CSV table of C-alpha atoms in Angstrom, one decimal:
chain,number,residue,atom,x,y,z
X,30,UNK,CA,0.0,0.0,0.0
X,31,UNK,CA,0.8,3.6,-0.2
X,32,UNK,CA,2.6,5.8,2.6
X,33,UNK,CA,0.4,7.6,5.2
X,34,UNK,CA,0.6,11.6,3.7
X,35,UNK,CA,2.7,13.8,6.3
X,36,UNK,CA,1.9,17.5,6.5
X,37,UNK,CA,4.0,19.9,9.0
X,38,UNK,CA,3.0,22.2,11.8
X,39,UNK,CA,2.3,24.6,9.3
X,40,UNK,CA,-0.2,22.1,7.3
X,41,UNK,CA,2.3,21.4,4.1
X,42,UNK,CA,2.0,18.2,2.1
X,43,UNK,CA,5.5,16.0,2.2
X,44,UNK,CA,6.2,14.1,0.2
X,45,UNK,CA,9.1,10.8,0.3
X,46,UNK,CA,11.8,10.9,-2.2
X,47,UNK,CA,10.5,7.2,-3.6
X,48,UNK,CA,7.1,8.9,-4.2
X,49,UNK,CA,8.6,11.8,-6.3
X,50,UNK,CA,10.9,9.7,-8.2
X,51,UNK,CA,8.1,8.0,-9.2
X,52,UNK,CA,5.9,10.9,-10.8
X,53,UNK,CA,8.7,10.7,-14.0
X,54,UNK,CA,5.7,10.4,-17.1
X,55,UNK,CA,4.0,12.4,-19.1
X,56,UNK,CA,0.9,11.3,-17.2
X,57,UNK,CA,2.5,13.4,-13.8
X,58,UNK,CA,5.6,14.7,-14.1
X,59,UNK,CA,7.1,16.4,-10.5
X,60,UNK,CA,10.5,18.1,-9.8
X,61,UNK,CA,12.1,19.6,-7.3
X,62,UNK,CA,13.9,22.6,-6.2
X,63,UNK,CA,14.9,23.9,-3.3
X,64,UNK,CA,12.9,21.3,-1.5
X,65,UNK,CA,9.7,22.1,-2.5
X,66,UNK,CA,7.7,20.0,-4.6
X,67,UNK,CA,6.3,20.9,-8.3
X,68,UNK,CA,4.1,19.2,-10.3
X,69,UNK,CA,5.2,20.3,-14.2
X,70,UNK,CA,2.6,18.1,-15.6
X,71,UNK,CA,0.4,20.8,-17.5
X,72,UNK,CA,3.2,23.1,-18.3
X,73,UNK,CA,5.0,20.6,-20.2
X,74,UNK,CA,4.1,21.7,-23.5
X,75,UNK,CA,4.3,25.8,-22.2
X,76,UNK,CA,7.8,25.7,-20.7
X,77,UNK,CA,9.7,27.4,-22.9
X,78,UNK,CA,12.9,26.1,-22.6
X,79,UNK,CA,11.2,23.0,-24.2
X,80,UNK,CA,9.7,19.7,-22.2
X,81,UNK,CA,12.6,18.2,-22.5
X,82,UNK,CA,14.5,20.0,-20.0
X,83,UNK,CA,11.7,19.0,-17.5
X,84,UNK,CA,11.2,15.9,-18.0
X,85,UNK,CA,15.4,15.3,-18.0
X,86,UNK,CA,15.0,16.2,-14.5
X,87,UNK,CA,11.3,14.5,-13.6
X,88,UNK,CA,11.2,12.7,-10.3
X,89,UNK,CA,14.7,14.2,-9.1
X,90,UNK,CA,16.4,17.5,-8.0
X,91,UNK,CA,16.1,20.3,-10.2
X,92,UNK,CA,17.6,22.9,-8.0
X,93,UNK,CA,20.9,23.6,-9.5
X,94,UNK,CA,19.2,23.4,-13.4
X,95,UNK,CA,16.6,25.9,-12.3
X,96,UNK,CA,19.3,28.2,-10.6
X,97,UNK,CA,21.6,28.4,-13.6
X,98,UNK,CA,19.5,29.3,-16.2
X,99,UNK,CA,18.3,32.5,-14.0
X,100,UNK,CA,15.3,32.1,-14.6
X,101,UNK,CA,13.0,35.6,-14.1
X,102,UNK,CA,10.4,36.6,-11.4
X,103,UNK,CA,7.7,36.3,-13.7
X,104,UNK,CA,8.9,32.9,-13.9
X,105,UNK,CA,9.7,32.2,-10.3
X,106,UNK,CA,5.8,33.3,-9.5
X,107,UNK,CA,4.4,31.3,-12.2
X,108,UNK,CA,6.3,28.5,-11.0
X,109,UNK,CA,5.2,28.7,-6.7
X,110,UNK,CA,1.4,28.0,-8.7
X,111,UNK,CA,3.1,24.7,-9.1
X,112,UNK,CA,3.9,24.2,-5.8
X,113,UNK,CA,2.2,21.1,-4.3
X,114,UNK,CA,4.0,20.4,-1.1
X,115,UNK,CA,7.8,19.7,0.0
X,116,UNK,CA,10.3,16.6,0.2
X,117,UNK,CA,10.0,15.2,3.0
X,118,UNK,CA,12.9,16.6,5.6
X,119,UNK,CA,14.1,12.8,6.6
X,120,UNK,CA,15.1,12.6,2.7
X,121,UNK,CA,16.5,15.7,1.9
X,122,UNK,CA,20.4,14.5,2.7
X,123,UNK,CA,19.4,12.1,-0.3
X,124,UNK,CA,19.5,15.2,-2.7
X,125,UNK,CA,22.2,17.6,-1.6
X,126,UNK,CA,25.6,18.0,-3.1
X,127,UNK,CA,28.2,16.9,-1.2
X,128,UNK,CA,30.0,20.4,-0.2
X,129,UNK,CA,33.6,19.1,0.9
X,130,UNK,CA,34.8,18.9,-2.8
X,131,UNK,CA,34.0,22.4,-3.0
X,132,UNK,CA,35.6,23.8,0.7
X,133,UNK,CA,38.5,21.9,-0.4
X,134,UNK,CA,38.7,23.7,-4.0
X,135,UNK,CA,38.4,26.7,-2.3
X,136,UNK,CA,41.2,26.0,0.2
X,137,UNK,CA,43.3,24.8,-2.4
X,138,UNK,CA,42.9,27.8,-5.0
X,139,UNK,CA,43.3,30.1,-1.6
X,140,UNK,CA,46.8,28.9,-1.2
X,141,UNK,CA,48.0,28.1,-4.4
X,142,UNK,CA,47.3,31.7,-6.7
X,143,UNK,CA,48.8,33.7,-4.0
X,144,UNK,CA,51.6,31.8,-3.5
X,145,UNK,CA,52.0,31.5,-7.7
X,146,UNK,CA,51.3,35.4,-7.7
X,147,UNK,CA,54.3,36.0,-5.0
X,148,UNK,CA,56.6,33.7,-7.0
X,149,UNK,CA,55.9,35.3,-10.4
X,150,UNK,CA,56.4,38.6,-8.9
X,151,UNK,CA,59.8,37.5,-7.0
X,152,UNK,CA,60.6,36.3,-10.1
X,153,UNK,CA,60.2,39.4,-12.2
X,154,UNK,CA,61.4,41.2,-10.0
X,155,UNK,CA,64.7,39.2,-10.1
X,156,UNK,CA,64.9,39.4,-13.8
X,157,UNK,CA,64.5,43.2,-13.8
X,158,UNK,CA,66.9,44.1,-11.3
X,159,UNK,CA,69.8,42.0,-12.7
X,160,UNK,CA,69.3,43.2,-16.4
X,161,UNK,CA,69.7,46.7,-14.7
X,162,UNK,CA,73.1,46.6,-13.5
Protein backbone atom coordinates (compact mmCIF):
# COMPACT_ATOMS: atom_id res chain seq x y z
CA UNK A 1 0.00 0.00 0.00
CA UNK A 2 0.76 3.62 -0.17
CA UNK A 3 2.58 5.81 2.58
CA UNK A 4 0.41 7.56 5.19
CA UNK A 5 0.61 11.64 3.74
CA UNK A 6 2.71 13.75 6.28
CA UNK A 7 1.90 17.51 6.54
CA UNK A 8 4.04 19.94 9.01
CA UNK A 9 3.00 22.16 11.76
CA UNK A 10 2.32 24.56 9.32
CA UNK A 11 -0.22 22.08 7.35
CA UNK A 12 2.32 21.35 4.13
CA UNK A 13 2.02 18.18 2.15
CA UNK A 14 5.45 16.00 2.19
CA UNK A 15 6.24 14.10 0.18
CA UNK A 16 9.05 10.83 0.33
CA UNK A 17 11.78 10.88 -2.22
CA UNK A 18 10.47 7.21 -3.56
CA UNK A 19 7.06 8.93 -4.19
CA UNK A 20 8.57 11.78 -6.27
CA UNK A 21 10.87 9.71 -8.17
CA UNK A 22 8.12 7.96 -9.16
CA UNK A 23 5.91 10.94 -10.83
CA UNK A 24 8.70 10.67 -14.02
CA UNK A 25 5.72 10.44 -17.06
CA UNK A 26 4.01 12.43 -19.14
CA UNK A 27 0.93 11.28 -17.24
CA UNK A 28 2.48 13.37 -13.78
CA UNK A 29 5.60 14.69 -14.07
CA UNK A 30 7.06 16.38 -10.54
CA UNK A 31 10.54 18.09 -9.76
CA UNK A 32 12.14 19.62 -7.31
CA UNK A 33 13.88 22.60 -6.22
CA UNK A 34 14.89 23.88 -3.30
CA UNK A 35 12.90 21.32 -1.52
CA UNK A 36 9.72 22.14 -2.47
CA UNK A 37 7.75 19.99 -4.59
CA UNK A 38 6.25 20.95 -8.30
CA UNK A 39 4.10 19.21 -10.28
CA UNK A 40 5.20 20.32 -14.24
CA UNK A 41 2.64 18.15 -15.62
CA UNK A 42 0.42 20.83 -17.47
CA UNK A 43 3.24 23.08 -18.33
CA UNK A 44 4.97 20.60 -20.22
CA UNK A 45 4.06 21.74 -23.52
CA UNK A 46 4.34 25.79 -22.20
CA UNK A 47 7.78 25.73 -20.72
CA UNK A 48 9.75 27.38 -22.87
CA UNK A 49 12.87 26.06 -22.58
CA UNK A 50 11.18 23.02 -24.22
CA UNK A 51 9.71 19.73 -22.22
CA UNK A 52 12.59 18.21 -22.47
CA UNK A 53 14.50 19.99 -20.04
CA UNK A 54 11.71 19.02 -17.48
CA UNK A 55 11.21 15.85 -17.97
CA UNK A 56 15.38 15.25 -17.99
CA UNK A 57 15.05 16.24 -14.48
CA UNK A 58 11.31 14.53 -13.56
CA UNK A 59 11.21 12.67 -10.30
CA UNK A 60 14.73 14.17 -9.14
CA UNK A 61 16.39 17.53 -7.95
CA UNK A 62 16.12 20.30 -10.23
CA UNK A 63 17.64 22.94 -7.97
CA UNK A 64 20.91 23.65 -9.53
CA UNK A 65 19.24 23.37 -13.36
CA UNK A 66 16.63 25.85 -12.33
CA UNK A 67 19.32 28.24 -10.65
CA UNK A 68 21.64 28.40 -13.62
CA UNK A 69 19.45 29.31 -16.22
CA UNK A 70 18.32 32.55 -14.00
CA UNK A 71 15.30 32.11 -14.63
CA UNK A 72 12.97 35.57 -14.08
CA UNK A 73 10.45 36.60 -11.37
CA UNK A 74 7.73 36.26 -13.65
CA UNK A 75 8.87 32.93 -13.89
CA UNK A 76 9.72 32.20 -10.29
CA UNK A 77 5.80 33.35 -9.48
CA UNK A 78 4.40 31.31 -12.24
CA UNK A 79 6.27 28.46 -11.00
CA UNK A 80 5.24 28.73 -6.73
CA UNK A 81 1.39 28.02 -8.68
CA UNK A 82 3.10 24.66 -9.09
CA UNK A 83 3.94 24.24 -5.80
CA UNK A 84 2.24 21.14 -4.31
CA UNK A 85 4.02 20.42 -1.10
CA UNK A 86 7.81 19.65 -0.02
CA UNK A 87 10.30 16.61 0.23
CA UNK A 88 10.00 15.23 3.03
CA UNK A 89 12.90 16.58 5.56
CA UNK A 90 14.10 12.83 6.56
CA UNK A 91 15.08 12.57 2.67
CA UNK A 92 16.52 15.68 1.89
CA UNK A 93 20.41 14.47 2.70
CA UNK A 94 19.37 12.10 -0.31
CA UNK A 95 19.54 15.19 -2.73
CA UNK A 96 22.17 17.59 -1.60
CA UNK A 97 25.64 18.01 -3.11
CA UNK A 98 28.23 16.89 -1.24
CA UNK A 99 29.99 20.44 -0.17
CA UNK A 100 33.61 19.08 0.91
CA UNK A 101 34.85 18.88 -2.77
CA UNK A 102 33.98 22.36 -2.96
CA UNK A 103 35.58 23.82 0.75
CA UNK A 104 38.49 21.89 -0.37
CA UNK A 105 38.71 23.73 -3.96
CA UNK A 106 38.36 26.73 -2.30
CA UNK A 107 41.23 26.01 0.19
CA UNK A 108 43.30 24.76 -2.44
CA UNK A 109 42.92 27.85 -5.03
CA UNK A 110 43.26 30.14 -1.58
CA UNK A 111 46.76 28.95 -1.24
CA UNK A 112 48.01 28.08 -4.42
CA UNK A 113 47.33 31.69 -6.74
CA UNK A 114 48.83 33.70 -3.98
CA UNK A 115 51.63 31.81 -3.55
CA UNK A 116 51.99 31.47 -7.68
CA UNK A 117 51.31 35.45 -7.68
CA UNK A 118 54.26 35.96 -4.99
CA UNK A 119 56.58 33.68 -6.95
CA UNK A 120 55.90 35.28 -10.36
CA UNK A 121 56.41 38.59 -8.86
CA UNK A 122 59.76 37.49 -7.04
CA UNK A 123 60.59 36.25 -10.12
CA UNK A 124 60.21 39.40 -12.24
CA UNK A 125 61.39 41.24 -10.00
CA UNK A 126 64.69 39.20 -10.13
CA UNK A 127 64.91 39.42 -13.80
CA UNK A 128 64.55 43.20 -13.85
CA UNK A 129 66.90 44.09 -11.29
CA UNK A 130 69.79 41.99 -12.68
CA UNK A 131 69.35 43.20 -16.42
CA UNK A 132 69.66 46.74 -14.70
CA UNK A 133 73.07 46.59 -13.48
Amino acid sequence: MGEKQEKSPEGVKYFRLSEIEEQNSFKSTWIIIHNKVYDVTKFLDEHPGGEEVLREQAGGNATESFEDVGHSTDAREMAASMVIGELHPDDRHKIAKPVVSQQSLGWWSNLIIPTLAAAIVTLMYRMYTTDSE
